[in-house]
mmCIF file of C-alpha atoms and ligand atoms in Angstrom:
data_model
loop_
_atom_site.group_PDB
_atom_site.id
_atom_site.type_symbol
_atom_site.label_atom_id
_atom_site.label_comp_id
_atom_site.label_asym_id
_atom_site.label_seq_id
_atom_site.Cartn_x
_atom_site.Cartn_y
_atom_site.Cartn_z
ATOM 1 C CA MET A 1 69.066 -68.044 27.726
ATOM 2 C CA SER A 2 71.759 -66.442 29.771
ATOM 3 C CA VAL A 3 74.571 -63.954 29.880
ATOM 4 C CA LEU A 4 77.841 -65.885 29.797
ATOM 5 C CA PRO A 5 81.170 -64.880 31.360
ATOM 6 C CA ILE A 6 83.611 -63.524 28.805
ATOM 7 C CA LEU A 7 87.209 -64.698 28.560
ATOM 8 C CA ILE A 8 89.561 -61.799 29.168
ATOM 9 C CA PHE A 9 92.969 -61.205 27.534
ATOM 10 C CA PRO A 10 95.544 -62.744 28.023
ATOM 11 C CA ASP A 11 93.494 -65.966 28.405
ATOM 12 C CA THR A 12 95.246 -68.354 26.004
ATOM 13 C CA ARG A 13 91.913 -69.743 24.751
ATOM 14 C CA LEU A 14 91.444 -66.435 22.909
ATOM 15 C CA LYS A 15 94.465 -67.363 20.759
ATOM 16 C CA GLU A 16 93.039 -70.674 19.522
ATOM 17 C CA LYS A 17 91.502 -71.392 16.129
ATOM 18 C CA SER A 18 87.833 -72.388 16.336
ATOM 19 C CA ALA A 19 86.274 -75.386 14.577
ATOM 20 C CA PRO A 20 83.523 -75.219 11.934
ATOM 21 C CA VAL A 21 79.952 -76.019 12.960
ATOM 22 C CA SER A 22 78.767 -79.175 11.197
ATOM 23 C CA GLU A 23 75.475 -79.913 12.980
ATOM 24 C CA PHE A 24 72.714 -77.493 13.910
ATOM 25 C CA THR A 25 71.805 -79.016 17.256
ATOM 26 C CA PRO A 26 69.689 -77.551 20.089
ATOM 27 C CA GLU A 27 73.006 -76.891 21.871
ATOM 28 C CA VAL A 28 74.149 -74.668 18.988
ATOM 29 C CA ALA A 29 70.803 -72.823 19.032
ATOM 30 C CA ALA A 30 71.147 -72.284 22.795
ATOM 31 C CA LEU A 31 74.703 -70.997 22.384
ATOM 32 C CA ILE A 32 73.529 -68.492 19.764
ATOM 33 C CA ALA A 33 70.790 -67.249 22.120
ATOM 34 C CA ASP A 34 73.343 -66.889 24.915
ATOM 35 C CA LEU A 35 75.720 -64.981 22.611
ATOM 36 C CA GLN A 36 72.892 -62.592 21.745
ATOM 37 C CA ASP A 37 72.104 -62.035 25.450
ATOM 38 C CA THR A 38 75.770 -61.611 26.333
ATOM 39 C CA MET A 39 76.364 -59.070 23.558
ATOM 40 C CA HIS A 40 73.289 -57.042 24.507
ATOM 41 C CA ALA A 41 74.233 -57.104 28.223
ATOM 42 C CA SER A 42 77.311 -55.028 27.372
ATOM 43 C CA ALA A 43 76.599 -51.345 26.769
ATOM 44 C CA GLY A 44 77.942 -50.519 23.337
ATOM 45 C CA GLY A 45 78.512 -54.174 22.445
ATOM 46 C CA VAL A 46 78.195 -54.607 18.664
ATOM 47 C CA GLY A 47 79.427 -58.178 18.281
ATOM 48 C CA ILE A 48 80.709 -61.278 20.001
ATOM 49 C CA SER A 49 82.166 -64.616 18.961
ATOM 50 C CA ALA A 50 81.638 -68.079 20.446
ATOM 51 C CA PRO A 51 85.315 -68.547 21.443
ATOM 52 C CA GLN A 52 85.077 -65.454 23.680
ATOM 53 C CA VAL A 53 82.665 -67.365 25.933
ATOM 54 C CA GLY A 54 84.748 -70.544 25.871
ATOM 55 C CA PHE A 55 83.138 -72.385 22.942
ATOM 56 C CA PRO A 56 85.709 -72.769 20.123
ATOM 57 C CA LYS A 57 83.088 -72.875 17.352
ATOM 58 C CA ARG A 58 82.967 -70.701 14.229
ATOM 59 C CA ILE A 59 79.932 -68.635 15.246
ATOM 60 C CA ILE A 60 79.681 -64.842 15.476
ATOM 61 C CA VAL A 61 76.806 -62.492 16.162
ATOM 62 C CA VAL A 62 76.847 -58.835 15.148
ATOM 63 C CA ASP A 63 74.374 -55.991 15.633
ATOM 64 C CA VAL A 64 75.457 -52.408 15.016
ATOM 65 C CA SER A 65 71.920 -51.044 14.651
ATOM 66 C CA ALA A 66 71.927 -49.404 18.121
ATOM 67 C CA HIS A 67 75.451 -47.988 17.814
ATOM 68 C CA ARG A 68 75.814 -44.252 17.249
ATOM 69 C CA ARG A 69 77.808 -44.722 14.058
ATOM 70 C CA GLY A 70 76.446 -48.098 12.936
ATOM 71 C CA SER A 71 72.871 -46.862 13.114
ATOM 72 C CA GLN A 72 73.691 -44.061 10.653
ATOM 73 C CA GLU A 73 74.914 -46.452 7.960
ATOM 74 C CA HIS A 74 73.473 -49.367 6.054
ATOM 75 C CA ASN A 75 73.311 -52.399 8.334
ATOM 76 C CA HIS A 76 71.589 -55.770 8.532
ATOM 77 C CA GLY A 77 70.370 -55.502 12.143
ATOM 78 C CA PHE A 78 70.965 -58.632 14.193
ATOM 79 C CA LEU A 79 73.178 -61.093 12.316
ATOM 80 C CA VAL A 80 74.154 -64.672 13.105
ATOM 81 C CA LEU A 81 77.027 -65.835 10.903
ATOM 82 C CA ILE A 82 78.211 -69.431 11.145
ATOM 83 C CA ASN A 83 81.389 -70.692 9.437
ATOM 84 C CA PRO A 84 81.793 -67.251 7.811
ATOM 85 C CA GLU A 85 84.248 -66.733 4.948
ATOM 86 C CA ILE A 86 85.193 -63.481 3.229
ATOM 87 C CA LEU A 87 84.740 -63.902 -0.532
ATOM 88 C CA ALA A 88 85.887 -60.399 -1.457
ATOM 89 C CA ARG A 89 86.906 -57.176 0.236
ATOM 90 C CA GLY A 90 87.837 -53.672 -0.806
ATOM 91 C CA GLY A 91 88.783 -50.180 0.291
ATOM 92 C CA ARG A 92 90.240 -49.300 3.657
ATOM 93 C CA GLN A 93 89.135 -47.526 6.810
ATOM 94 C CA ILE A 94 90.737 -46.862 10.167
ATOM 95 C CA VAL A 95 88.308 -47.162 13.069
ATOM 96 C CA ARG A 96 88.737 -47.027 16.852
ATOM 97 C CA GLU A 97 87.911 -50.540 18.047
ATOM 98 C CA GLY A 98 87.172 -52.073 21.400
ATOM 99 C CA CYS A 99 86.670 -55.680 22.448
ATOM 100 C CA MET A 100 84.735 -57.252 25.305
ATOM 101 C CA SER A 101 87.783 -59.464 25.939
ATOM 102 C CA ILE A 102 90.148 -56.454 26.187
ATOM 103 C CA PRO A 103 88.145 -54.105 28.418
ATOM 104 C CA ASP A 104 90.944 -51.675 29.301
ATOM 105 C CA TYR A 105 92.020 -50.563 25.833
ATOM 106 C CA THR A 106 90.830 -49.322 22.475
ATOM 107 C CA ALA A 107 92.946 -49.007 19.336
ATOM 108 C CA ASN A 108 92.908 -47.577 15.837
ATOM 109 C CA ILE A 109 92.814 -50.522 13.439
ATOM 110 C CA GLU A 110 92.860 -50.622 9.647
ATOM 111 C CA ARG A 111 90.136 -52.751 8.048
ATOM 112 C CA ALA A 112 88.576 -53.219 4.627
ATOM 113 C CA GLN A 113 85.798 -50.705 3.862
ATOM 114 C CA TRP A 114 83.505 -53.441 2.589
ATOM 115 C CA VAL A 115 83.347 -57.220 2.637
ATOM 116 C CA LEU A 116 81.352 -59.878 0.812
ATOM 117 C CA VAL A 117 80.664 -62.699 3.269
ATOM 118 C CA ASP A 118 79.548 -66.285 2.694
ATOM 119 C CA ALA A 119 78.129 -67.930 5.824
ATOM 120 C CA LEU A 120 75.356 -70.084 7.218
ATOM 121 C CA ASP A 121 72.481 -68.693 9.253
ATOM 122 C CA ARG A 122 71.194 -70.261 12.475
ATOM 123 C CA THR A 123 69.139 -72.790 10.501
ATOM 124 C CA GLY A 124 72.103 -73.876 8.377
ATOM 125 C CA LYS A 125 70.932 -72.017 5.264
ATOM 126 C CA GLN A 126 73.596 -70.284 3.166
ATOM 127 C CA VAL A 127 73.634 -66.495 3.312
ATOM 128 C CA ILE A 128 75.765 -64.212 1.164
ATOM 129 C CA LEU A 129 75.818 -60.616 2.249
ATOM 130 C CA GLU A 130 77.676 -57.449 1.475
ATOM 131 C CA SER A 131 78.537 -55.247 4.409
ATOM 132 C CA ILE A 132 80.040 -51.765 4.455
ATOM 133 C CA GLY A 133 81.395 -49.250 6.940
ATOM 134 C CA PHE A 134 81.082 -49.853 10.657
ATOM 135 C CA GLU A 135 79.170 -53.135 10.310
ATOM 136 C CA ALA A 136 81.961 -54.443 8.056
ATOM 137 C CA VAL A 137 84.475 -53.541 10.789
ATOM 138 C CA ALA A 138 82.465 -55.471 13.375
ATOM 139 C CA ILE A 139 82.238 -58.528 11.110
ATOM 140 C CA GLN A 140 85.991 -58.480 10.398
ATOM 141 C CA HIS A 141 86.773 -58.036 14.109
ATOM 142 C CA GLU A 142 84.532 -60.932 15.164
ATOM 143 C CA MET A 143 85.775 -63.201 12.365
ATOM 144 C CA ASP A 144 89.343 -62.584 13.588
ATOM 145 C CA HIS A 145 88.349 -64.106 16.950
ATOM 146 C CA LEU A 146 87.568 -67.388 15.136
ATOM 147 C CA ASP A 147 91.233 -67.555 14.095
ATOM 148 C CA GLY A 148 92.597 -66.505 17.482
ATOM 149 C CA ILE A 149 93.425 -62.975 16.305
ATOM 150 C CA LEU A 150 92.796 -59.989 18.604
ATOM 151 C CA PHE A 151 92.761 -56.332 17.611
ATOM 152 C CA LEU A 152 96.015 -55.886 19.522
ATOM 153 C CA ASP A 153 97.605 -58.212 16.919
ATOM 154 C CA ARG A 154 96.635 -55.741 14.173
ATOM 155 C CA VAL A 155 97.878 -52.526 15.795
ATOM 156 C CA ILE A 156 100.358 -50.831 13.500
ATOM 157 C CA SER A 157 101.961 -48.497 16.074
ATOM 158 C CA ILE A 158 101.903 -49.350 19.788
ATOM 159 C CA LYS A 159 103.071 -45.782 20.516
ATOM 160 C CA THR A 160 100.294 -43.907 18.775
ATOM 161 C CA ASP A 161 97.389 -46.281 18.139
ATOM 162 C CA ILE A 162 96.513 -47.811 21.546
ATOM 163 C CA PHE A 163 94.412 -45.951 24.121
ATOM 164 C CA ARG A 164 93.648 -46.798 27.746
ATOM 165 C CA ARG A 165 90.109 -46.364 28.949
ATOM 166 C CA LYS A 166 88.423 -46.281 32.311
ATOM 167 C CA LYS A 167 85.422 -48.458 31.565
ATOM 168 C CA TYR A 168 83.895 -50.472 28.743
ATOM 169 C CA ARG A 169 81.224 -48.605 26.810
HETATM 170 NI NI1 NI B 201 86.506 -58.672 20.208
#
């Protein structure tokens, strides 16, 4: 298991659509372990997607349980979601988001308040889960990466909703 280098905006690979996972090989298992290590190596990291480390596969990992807001709300702990699809969504929330691939900025982004997600777990078994609040934001953010969408693409006002920061946290 290892911490992988993260592609940084404006790397064009971040704009590509990732392919579904069809076989649960040892290579896929190793990639998931590396994603987990890479996410946890970043202070404040609550999610990462396979395309951000150069593997255009529809795999995300999310864990908001150690985050100051995520830990206060219902969450599922460490999640591996493969080929995830949103079956239903509702409500709205505006949350300040960051991204390991865009280390210099944060932005206020509007997301659904809750999502119902259909995915496969790391063994290929179907999981259907409902997520709310901050965890739902992280899932929506990471799922966007699978379609080549970055939070900058969802900013409503460049003048008022983007913020520069000194370091990733
Ligand atoms: Ni991101």
